[in-house]
Amino acid sequence: MSPSSARYLPMAELDALDRRLIDAFQRDLPLCPRPFAVMAERLGVSEAEVLARLHALQQDEVLSRVGPVFDHARAGASLLAAVSVPEAERDAVATAINRSPGVNHNYAREHDFNLWFVMTAADENQLEARLEALEEELGRPLLRLPMVEGYHIDLGFPIPWDELEAP
Amino acid sequence: MTRLSSHLLPPQARTASLRLRALLERGLPLTERPWRALAEQCGMSEGEVLAWVERWQQQGMIKRLGLVVRHHALGIRANAMVVWDLPDEHVSEVGRRLAAEPAVTLCYRRRRQPPEWPYNLFCMIHGSHRERVLAALDEIVGRHGLQGIPRRVLFSHKAYKQCGGRYTHEEEP
């Protein structure tokens, strides 16, 4: 399901335990046979409660998953690409991009280059083949913006709960 | 840096570890023994699975292990990609300084693609509202003396897709 279809979740529906769970475990999930039991102990609740909360958060699309975030550069090949399309064709082109193998992010942005996506692949050859195939399908040139140097690449940032509750 | 130490392993082990990676990209099953469940699906023991994950963490291939939040669902909806055209000799230093800003959630240098795209430094600023994001950007520009640097702010207004990377040759679901 696409994130844009997620229902709006008022912050009030995330209680103190949900927030503590998110704050404490965006990183450092215990690496042991029963990680949820260890998390539960740290939070002072039962393992079943932690699992129920994680299920619910995943159901509500607050969590995309529980697991590892791989380093793009080491895990394989990836590239940020953009394409400029007439606004009337944007949804259709975005759908074609989403169908393309390896695409993991795809956003409309306010610019002449109005569609931005990340293409991933097992290696550079596969990546290039995928980009060329997509370029041909779209009949438009892609802006190819490979990463040269990463300074900070991690979306595990602290959630500003107070700001989100403000009207 | 070796991309995957599994290249040195016998084919059977390599296949199993690639299978494990493909499963991990989709996330852990939410059960009491998630690693054992994954182990069963890729023909490993639970201990082997844990050892692989620990090795990948140590190699830096896994950057973090935990809850992957969809910020948009929490109300963090103003997502600005700020792009800058910095002189090449300054881009690394400025990139490191911007990366240290609490408001900056991602920061990296990319290749320019002139003439359409002259920008070489990218950073993301996420917030609940556009005004807050722009205010945070103004502060950053002032603090780091970046007033004269050409920049563009590209807010996103629709997410068509957002999921974890898929690097293995496994078929898409």
CSV table of C-alpha atoms in Angstrom, one decimal, chain A residues 27-106:
chain,number,residue,atom,x,y,z
A,27,ARG,CA,18.1,1.6,16.4
A,28,ASP,CA,19.7,-1.0,18.6
A,29,LEU,CA,17.1,-3.7,18.3
A,30,PRO,CA,18.6,-6.4,20.6
A,31,LEU,CA,20.3,-9.1,18.5
A,32,CYS,CA,19.3,-12.2,20.4
A,33,PRO,CA,16.8,-15.1,19.9
A,34,ARG,CA,14.0,-13.2,21.6
A,35,PRO,CA,14.5,-9.5,20.9
A,36,PHE,CA,10.9,-8.5,21.7
A,37,ALA,CA,11.2,-10.1,25.2
A,38,VAL,CA,14.3,-8.0,25.9
A,39,MET,CA,12.6,-4.9,24.6
A,40,ALA,CA,9.6,-5.6,26.8
A,41,GLU,CA,11.8,-6.0,29.9
A,42,ARG,CA,13.4,-2.6,29.2
A,43,LEU,CA,10.0,-1.0,28.8
A,44,GLY,CA,8.5,-2.8,31.8
A,45,VAL,CA,5.7,-4.6,29.9
A,46,SER,CA,5.1,-8.1,28.6
A,47,GLU,CA,6.6,-9.5,25.4
A,48,ALA,CA,3.0,-10.1,24.1
A,49,GLU,CA,2.3,-6.4,24.7
A,50,VAL,CA,5.3,-5.3,22.6
A,51,LEU,CA,4.4,-7.6,19.8
A,52,ALA,CA,0.8,-6.4,19.9
A,53,ARG,CA,2.0,-2.8,19.7
A,54,LEU,CA,4.3,-3.5,16.9
A,55,HIS,CA,1.6,-5.3,15.0
A,56,ALA,CA,-0.8,-2.3,15.5
A,57,LEU,CA,1.8,0.3,14.5
A,58,GLN,CA,2.6,-1.7,11.3
A,59,GLN,CA,-1.2,-2.1,10.6
A,60,ASP,CA,-1.6,1.7,11.0
A,61,GLU,CA,1.4,2.2,8.7
A,62,VAL,CA,3.3,4.1,11.3
A,63,LEU,CA,6.0,1.5,10.9
A,64,SER,CA,7.1,0.4,7.5
A,65,ARG,CA,8.9,-2.6,9.1
A,66,VAL,CA,11.0,-3.8,12.0
A,67,GLY,CA,14.5,-4.8,10.7
A,68,PRO,CA,17.7,-3.6,9.2
A,69,VAL,CA,18.4,-0.5,7.2
A,70,PHE,CA,21.1,-1.4,4.7
A,71,ASP,CA,23.9,0.9,3.5
A,72,HIS,CA,23.1,1.7,-0.1
A,73,ALA,CA,26.7,1.8,-1.2
A,74,ARG,CA,27.7,-1.5,0.5
A,75,ALA,CA,24.5,-3.5,0.0
A,76,GLY,CA,24.4,-3.0,-3.8
A,77,ALA,CA,23.9,-0.2,-6.3
A,78,SER,CA,21.5,2.7,-6.1
A,79,LEU,CA,20.9,6.0,-7.8
A,80,LEU,CA,18.7,9.1,-7.3
A,81,ALA,CA,17.0,9.9,-10.5
A,82,ALA,CA,14.5,12.6,-11.7
A,83,VAL,CA,12.4,13.2,-14.7
A,84,SER,CA,10.4,16.1,-15.9
A,85,VAL,CA,6.9,15.3,-17.1
A,86,PRO,CA,3.8,17.4,-17.8
A,87,GLU,CA,1.6,17.6,-14.7
A,88,ALA,CA,-1.3,16.0,-16.5
A,89,GLU,CA,0.9,12.9,-17.1
A,90,ARG,CA,2.5,12.8,-13.7
A,91,ASP,CA,0.4,10.1,-12.1
A,92,ALA,CA,0.7,7.8,-15.1
A,93,VAL,CA,4.4,8.2,-15.3
A,94,ALA,CA,4.8,7.6,-11.6
A,95,THR,CA,2.8,4.4,-11.9
A,96,ALA,CA,5.2,3.3,-14.7
A,97,ILE,CA,8.2,4.2,-12.5
A,98,ASN,CA,6.7,2.2,-9.6
A,99,ARG,CA,6.3,-0.8,-11.8
A,100,SER,CA,10.0,-0.7,-12.7
A,101,PRO,CA,12.1,-3.2,-10.7
A,102,GLY,CA,14.2,-1.8,-8.0
A,103,VAL,CA,12.4,1.5,-7.4
A,104,ASN,CA,12.0,2.0,-3.7
A,105,HIS,CA,11.2,5.7,-3.3
A,106,ASN,CA,9.2,7.8,-5.7
